[in-house]
């Protein structure tokens, strides 16, 4: 019995990390950079690792600068290029884009201690993928609902305050989960969930209307403001709900995502859903944002979603293939038709290849398809 208890204590999920533990942020852009910065500001031992050489060079030379909703900050940090990483890793936060998850895992794998913890601080099904690569016993899943941007090398912009959901993949409550909660709470509210898989799927589903907004070179609040566009977004998200149900996943509700309401096509439900989206618009719109730390008069560089930011500002492929595209692939495997999401994904891919211009005509084209499928786009 004593031997069994000793083995349990050494299991990664039963370890409570100490305050002198070294933390590695793998992917030190918007989401990872913000979390790591606030850990470092609060005395944690943090190392920032990133594949974008100018960003690491800037952090090494001049530190990390942050601006945005919490005001300007500047701190000296330890930053490494990937090839400079050569030390044991006890706790890693992987915060890369989804398409760099495998390479991030390959980077850290040789350095992981036997009881290391790897936290997926990402959008998408990446916790599941990391678990496949290194074992679920090492992995904690999260859903970051704050937004930020890597504006320039060494400069982050914190754009919208929001919580982070965290959980063990099997729903257990463990000492290491409490430690990750403590670390992330330096930046924002942390919500521990025993259904992190459902929470990941929840964001995966509602991000369909975020992907939709990236087809126009306009702030997300302007894309979602017209009633027809709101209802188009609802139709796109509604199409994803059967995929989760067929996968045995229980979706979560919150202030901006209520699966039962989205599934209801009645006029009364559509009016309620329009009000929900208005709340989301107000949350994203810095002119009406009521966060206590909102900065009056500050000119935000990032005005759209992360998808829009990648396409318009960074001139690179977005995570659409790993968000909407991943849902479409799972739907196909289950025999579920997703004409709106499949079409929307292909439209975004064409935009990324330079074969389709950004513009309101993309929304109109998707709306025409929705109406042909019998989706109601009005409130009556």
Coordinates of C-alpha atoms in Angstrom, one line a residue:
X1 CA 0.0 0.0 0.0
X2 CA 2.8 2.4 0.9
X3 CA 4.4 1.7 -2.5
X4 CA 1.2 2.4 -4.3
X5 CA 0.8 5.7 -2.5
X6 CA 4.3 6.7 -3.4
X7 CA 3.6 6.0 -7.0
X8 CA 0.4 8.1 -6.8
X9 CA 2.3 11.0 -5.3
X10 CA 4.8 10.9 -8.1
X11 CA 2.0 10.9 -10.8
X12 CA 2.2 14.3 -12.6
X13 CA -1.4 15.2 -11.8
X14 CA -1.0 14.6 -8.1
X15 CA 2.1 16.8 -7.8
X16 CA 1.6 20.2 -6.3
X17 CA 4.2 22.4 -7.9
X18 CA 6.2 24.7 -5.6
X19 CA 6.4 28.5 -5.9
X20 CA 10.1 28.3 -7.0
X21 CA 9.2 26.2 -10.0
X22 CA 10.4 27.3 -13.4
X23 CA 7.6 28.1 -15.9
X24 CA 8.1 28.0 -19.7
X25 CA 5.7 29.8 -22.0
X26 CA 6.0 28.1 -25.4
X27 CA 4.6 30.6 -27.9
X28 CA 4.9 34.0 -26.3
X29 CA 2.5 36.0 -28.5
X30 CA -0.9 37.4 -27.6
X31 CA -2.3 34.7 -25.2
X32 CA 0.8 33.1 -23.9
X33 CA 2.7 36.4 -23.6
X34 CA 0.0 38.1 -21.6
X35 CA -0.3 35.2 -19.2
X36 CA 3.4 34.9 -18.8
X37 CA 3.9 38.6 -18.3
X38 CA 1.5 38.8 -15.4
X39 CA 3.1 35.7 -13.8
X40 CA 6.5 37.4 -14.1
X41 CA 5.1 40.7 -12.8
X42 CA 4.0 38.8 -9.7
X43 CA 7.4 37.2 -9.0
X44 CA 7.1 33.8 -10.8
X45 CA 10.1 32.4 -12.6
X46 CA 9.1 32.6 -16.2
X47 CA 10.9 31.9 -19.4
X48 CA 9.4 33.1 -22.7
X49 CA 10.1 30.9 -25.8
X50 CA 9.0 31.9 -29.3
X51 CA 9.8 31.0 -32.9
X52 CA 9.4 34.5 -34.2
X53 CA 13.0 35.7 -34.0
X54 CA 12.4 39.5 -34.1
X55 CA 10.0 39.1 -31.1
X56 CA 12.6 37.2 -29.0
X57 CA 15.4 39.5 -30.1
X58 CA 13.3 42.5 -28.9
X59 CA 12.5 40.9 -25.6
X60 CA 16.1 40.0 -25.0
X61 CA 17.3 43.5 -25.9
X62 CA 14.5 45.7 -24.5
X63 CA 12.2 43.6 -22.4
X64 CA 8.5 43.0 -23.0
X65 CA 6.1 46.0 -23.4
X66 CA 2.3 45.7 -23.0
X67 CA -0.4 48.3 -23.7
X68 CA -4.1 48.2 -24.0
X69 CA -7.0 47.8 -21.6
X70 CA -4.8 47.7 -18.4
X71 CA -2.5 50.5 -19.5
X72 CA 1.2 50.5 -20.4
X73 CA 3.6 48.1 -18.7
X74 CA 7.2 47.3 -19.3
X75 CA 9.2 44.4 -17.8
X76 CA 12.5 42.7 -18.3
X77 CA 12.0 39.1 -19.1
X78 CA 14.0 36.0 -19.9
X79 CA 13.4 35.1 -23.5
X80 CA 14.8 32.3 -25.6
X81 CA 14.9 31.3 -29.3
X82 CA 13.7 27.6 -29.6
X83 CA 17.2 26.4 -30.3
X84 CA 18.4 28.0 -27.1
X85 CA 16.1 25.9 -24.9
X86 CA 18.2 23.4 -23.1
X87 CA 17.0 22.9 -19.6
X88 CA 14.5 20.8 -17.6
X89 CA 10.8 21.8 -18.0
X90 CA 8.5 21.2 -15.0
X91 CA 5.5 23.3 -16.3
X92 CA 5.0 24.4 -19.8
X93 CA 2.2 26.5 -21.2
X94 CA 1.8 25.8 -24.9
X95 CA 0.2 28.9 -26.4
X96 CA 1.1 28.6 -30.1
X97 CA -1.4 28.7 -32.9
X98 CA -3.0 25.4 -33.5
X99 CA -0.9 24.6 -36.6
X100 CA 2.3 24.8 -34.5
X101 CA 1.2 22.5 -31.7
X102 CA 3.1 19.5 -32.9
X103 CA 6.3 21.4 -33.3
X104 CA 5.9 23.0 -29.9
X105 CA 5.4 19.5 -28.3
X106 CA 8.5 18.2 -30.2
X107 CA 10.5 21.2 -28.8
X108 CA 9.6 20.6 -25.2
X109 CA 9.4 16.8 -25.2
X110 CA 13.1 16.1 -24.7
X111 CA 13.2 18.5 -21.7
X112 CA 10.1 17.4 -19.8
X113 CA 10.7 16.0 -16.3
X114 CA 9.0 12.7 -15.5
X115 CA 6.2 14.5 -13.6
X116 CA 6.0 17.6 -15.9
X117 CA 2.7 19.3 -16.6
X118 CA 1.9 20.7 -20.1
X119 CA -1.0 23.2 -20.3
X120 CA -2.7 23.9 -23.6
X121 CA -3.4 27.6 -23.5
X122 CA -4.9 27.6 -26.9
X123 CA -8.1 27.6 -29.0
X124 CA -9.0 24.4 -30.8
X125 CA -8.7 20.7 -30.0
X126 CA -5.1 21.0 -29.0
X127 CA -5.2 19.5 -25.5
X128 CA -6.5 16.3 -27.1
X129 CA -3.6 16.4 -29.6
X130 CA -1.0 17.1 -27.0
X131 CA -2.4 14.2 -24.9
X132 CA -1.9 11.9 -27.9
X133 CA 1.7 13.0 -28.2
X134 CA 2.9 12.9 -24.6
X135 CA 0.1 11.1 -22.6
X136 CA -3.0 12.6 -21.1
X137 CA -1.5 12.3 -17.6
X138 CA 0.7 15.3 -18.4
X139 CA -1.9 17.5 -19.9
X140 CA -4.3 20.2 -18.6
X141 CA -6.8 21.8 -20.9
X142 CA -7.9 25.4 -20.9
X143 CA -10.1 27.8 -22.8
X144 CA -8.7 31.4 -22.8
X145 CA -11.6 33.9 -23.2
X146 CA -9.5 37.0 -23.0
X147 CA -8.1 38.6 -26.2
X148 CA -4.8 40.3 -27.0
X149 CA -2.5 40.8 -29.9
X150 CA 1.2 40.6 -30.7
X151 CA 1.4 44.1 -32.4
X152 CA 5.1 44.3 -33.0
X153 CA 8.3 42.5 -31.8
X154 CA 8.3 42.9 -28.0
X155 CA 4.9 44.6 -27.9
X156 CA 1.6 43.1 -26.8
X157 CA -1.8 44.7 -26.7
X158 CA -4.4 43.5 -24.2
X159 CA -7.7 44.1 -25.9
X160 CA -10.6 42.4 -24.0
X161 CA -10.7 41.1 -20.4
X162 CA -12.2 37.6 -20.0
X163 CA -11.8 34.5 -18.0
X164 CA -9.8 31.3 -18.5
X165 CA -11.5 28.0 -18.0
X166 CA -9.2 25.2 -16.9
X167 CA -9.6 21.5 -16.2
X168 CA -8.1 18.1 -16.1
X169 CA -9.1 16.1 -19.2
X170 CA -11.0 13.6 -17.2
X171 CA -12.6 16.1 -14.9
X172 CA -10.6 15.4 -11.8
X173 CA -9.7 18.1 -9.3
X174 CA -6.0 17.8 -8.6
X175 CA -3.2 19.7 -6.8
X176 CA -1.6 20.7 -10.0
X177 CA -4.8 22.1 -11.3
X178 CA -5.0 24.4 -8.2
X179 CA -1.5 25.6 -9.0
X180 CA -2.3 26.4 -12.6
X181 CA -5.4 28.3 -11.4
X182 CA -3.2 30.3 -9.1
X183 CA -0.7 31.2 -11.8
X184 CA -3.3 32.2 -14.4
X185 CA -5.2 34.2 -11.8
X186 CA -2.3 36.7 -11.8
X187 CA -3.8 38.0 -15.1
X188 CA -7.5 37.3 -15.0
X189 CA -10.4 35.3 -13.5
X190 CA -9.9 31.6 -13.6
X191 CA -12.8 29.2 -13.7
X192 CA -12.1 25.5 -12.8
X193 CA -14.4 23.1 -14.6
X194 CA -14.9 19.4 -14.5
X195 CA -16.1 19.5 -18.1
X196 CA -13.1 21.1 -19.9
X197 CA -13.8 18.9 -23.0
X198 CA -17.3 20.3 -23.1
X199 CA -15.9 23.9 -22.6
X200 CA -13.4 23.4 -25.4
X201 CA -16.1 22.2 -27.7
X202 CA -18.3 25.1 -26.7
X203 CA -15.8 27.6 -27.9
X204 CA -15.0 25.5 -30.9
X205 CA -18.7 25.8 -31.9
X206 CA -19.3 29.5 -31.2
X207 CA -16.1 30.5 -32.9
X208 CA -17.9 29.8 -36.2
X209 CA -19.4 33.2 -36.0
X210 CA -16.0 34.6 -35.2
X211 CA -14.6 33.0 -38.4
X212 CA -17.6 34.5 -40.3
X213 CA -16.6 38.0 -39.1
X214 CA -13.1 37.5 -40.5
X215 CA -14.4 37.5 -44.1
X216 CA -14.8 41.3 -43.9
X217 CA -12.0 43.9 -43.3
X218 CA -14.0 45.6 -40.5
X219 CA -14.2 45.5 -36.7
X220 CA -16.0 42.4 -35.4
X221 CA -18.6 44.7 -33.7
X222 CA -19.5 46.2 -37.1
X223 CA -19.9 42.8 -38.7
X224 CA -22.2 41.5 -36.0
X225 CA -24.3 44.7 -35.6
X226 CA -26.8 44.2 -38.5
X227 CA -29.7 41.9 -37.4
X228 CA -29.3 39.7 -40.6
X229 CA -25.6 39.1 -39.8
X230 CA -26.4 38.2 -36.2
X231 CA -29.0 35.6 -37.4
X232 CA -26.5 34.4 -40.0
X233 CA -24.0 33.8 -37.3
X234 CA -26.6 32.0 -35.2
X235 CA -27.4 29.8 -38.2
X236 CA -23.7 29.0 -38.7
X237 CA -23.3 28.1 -35.0
X238 CA -26.5 26.1 -34.9
X239 CA -25.2 23.8 -37.6
X240 CA -22.3 22.8 -35.3
X241 CA -24.5 21.7 -32.4
X242 CA -25.3 18.2 -33.7
X243 CA -21.6 17.5 -34.2
X244 CA -21.0 17.9 -30.4
X245 CA -24.1 15.9 -29.6
X246 CA -23.1 13.0 -31.9
X247 CA -19.6 13.1 -30.3
X248 CA -21.1 12.6 -26.8
X249 CA -20.1 16.1 -25.7
X250 CA -22.1 18.2 -23.2
X251 CA -21.8 21.8 -24.3
X252 CA -21.6 24.6 -21.6
X253 CA -23.7 27.7 -21.4
X254 CA -22.6 31.2 -20.5
X255 CA -23.7 34.8 -21.0
X256 CA -22.9 34.8 -24.8
X257 CA -23.5 31.1 -25.7
X258 CA -26.7 29.3 -24.9
X259 CA -27.1 26.1 -26.9
X260 CA -30.8 25.6 -26.3
X261 CA -31.5 29.1 -27.4
X262 CA -29.4 28.8 -30.5
X263 CA -31.1 25.5 -31.4
X264 CA -34.5 27.1 -31.3
X265 CA -35.6 28.7 -34.6
X266 CA -38.7 30.4 -33.3
X267 CA -39.1 34.2 -33.6
X268 CA -39.1 34.6 -29.8
X269 CA -35.8 32.7 -29.6
X270 CA -34.3 34.7 -32.4
X271 CA -35.1 38.0 -30.6
X272 CA -33.6 36.7 -27.4
X273 CA -30.5 35.6 -29.3
X274 CA -30.2 39.0 -30.9
X275 CA -30.1 40.5 -27.4
X276 CA -27.4 38.0 -26.4
X277 CA -25.3 39.0 -29.4
X278 CA -25.8 42.7 -28.5
X279 CA -24.2 41.9 -25.2
X280 CA -21.3 40.3 -27.0
X281 CA -20.9 43.4 -29.1
X282 CA -20.9 45.6 -26.1
X283 CA -18.3 43.3 -24.5
X284 CA -16.0 43.6 -27.5
X285 CA -16.7 47.3 -28.3
X286 CA -14.3 49.5 -26.4
X287 CA -16.7 52.4 -26.8
X288 CA -19.3 50.7 -24.5
X289 CA -17.1 48.2 -22.6
X290 CA -17.8 48.6 -18.9
X291 CA -14.7 46.9 -17.6
X292 CA -13.3 48.9 -14.7
X293 CA -9.9 49.1 -16.4
X294 CA -11.2 50.2 -19.8
X295 CA -9.1 53.0 -21.1
X296 CA -11.1 56.0 -22.5
X297 CA -9.5 57.4 -25.6
X298 CA -6.9 54.7 -26.2
X299 CA -6.7 53.7 -29.8
X300 CA -6.6 50.0 -30.1
X301 CA -4.6 48.5 -33.0
X302 CA -6.5 45.2 -32.9
X303 CA -10.1 45.8 -33.9
X304 CA -11.2 42.4 -35.2
X305 CA -11.0 38.8 -34.1
X306 CA -7.8 36.7 -34.0
X307 CA -8.7 35.3 -37.3
X308 CA -9.1 38.7 -38.8
X309 CA -5.8 39.8 -37.2
X310 CA -3.9 37.0 -38.8
X311 CA -5.4 37.5 -42.3
X312 CA -5.3 41.4 -42.4
X313 CA -2.5 42.5 -40.0
X314 CA -0.1 39.6 -39.9
X315 CA -0.7 38.4 -43.5
X316 CA -0.7 34.7 -42.6
X317 CA -3.1 31.8 -42.5
X318 CA -5.5 31.9 -39.6
X319 CA -6.6 29.1 -37.4
X320 CA -9.8 28.5 -39.4
X321 CA -8.6 25.2 -40.6
X322 CA -8.2 24.0 -37.0
X323 CA -11.5 25.6 -35.8
X324 CA -14.3 25.5 -38.3
X325 CA -12.3 23.1 -40.6
X326 CA -11.8 20.7 -37.7
X327 CA -15.6 20.7 -37.0
X328 CA -16.4 20.1 -40.6
X329 CA -14.0 17.1 -40.7
X330 CA -15.5 15.6 -37.7
X331 CA -19.0 16.2 -39.1
X332 CA -18.1 14.4 -42.3
X333 CA -16.8 11.4 -40.3
X334 CA -20.1 11.3 -38.5
X335 CA -22.2 11.7 -41.6
X336 CA -23.5 15.1 -40.6
X337 CA -24.0 17.8 -43.2
X338 CA -22.5 21.2 -42.5
X339 CA -23.1 23.2 -45.8
X340 CA -22.7 26.6 -44.1
X341 CA -19.6 25.9 -42.2
X342 CA -18.0 23.9 -45.0
X343 CA -18.7 26.8 -47.5
X344 CA -17.5 29.4 -45.0
X345 CA -14.3 27.6 -44.4
X346 CA -13.5 27.3 -48.1
X347 CA -14.2 31.0 -48.5
X348 CA -11.7 31.8 -45.8
X349 CA -9.1 29.5 -47.3
X350 CA -9.6 31.3 -50.6
X351 CA -9.1 34.7 -48.9
X352 CA -5.9 33.4 -47.3
X353 CA -4.6 32.2 -50.6
X354 CA -5.3 35.6 -52.2
X355 CA -8.0 34.1 -54.5
X356 CA -11.0 35.9 -52.9
X357 CA -11.1 39.5 -51.6
X358 CA -12.2 40.4 -48.1
X359 CA -15.5 42.2 -48.2
X360 CA -19.2 42.4 -47.3
X361 CA -20.0 40.4 -50.4
X362 CA -18.7 37.3 -48.6
X363 CA -21.3 37.7 -45.9
X364 CA -24.0 38.3 -48.5
X365 CA -23.0 35.1 -50.3
X366 CA -23.1 33.1 -47.2
X367 CA -26.5 34.6 -46.3
X368 CA -27.9 33.6 -49.7
X369 CA -26.9 30.1 -49.0
X370 CA -28.4 30.1 -45.5
X371 CA -31.7 31.4 -46.9
X372 CA -31.7 28.7 -49.6
X373 CA -31.4 26.2 -46.8
X374 CA -34.4 27.7 -45.0
X375 CA -32.5 29.5 -42.2
X376 CA -34.5 32.5 -40.9
X377 CA -32.3 35.6 -40.9
X378 CA -34.9 38.1 -39.5
X379 CA -36.5 38.5 -36.1
X380 CA -40.1 37.8 -37.2

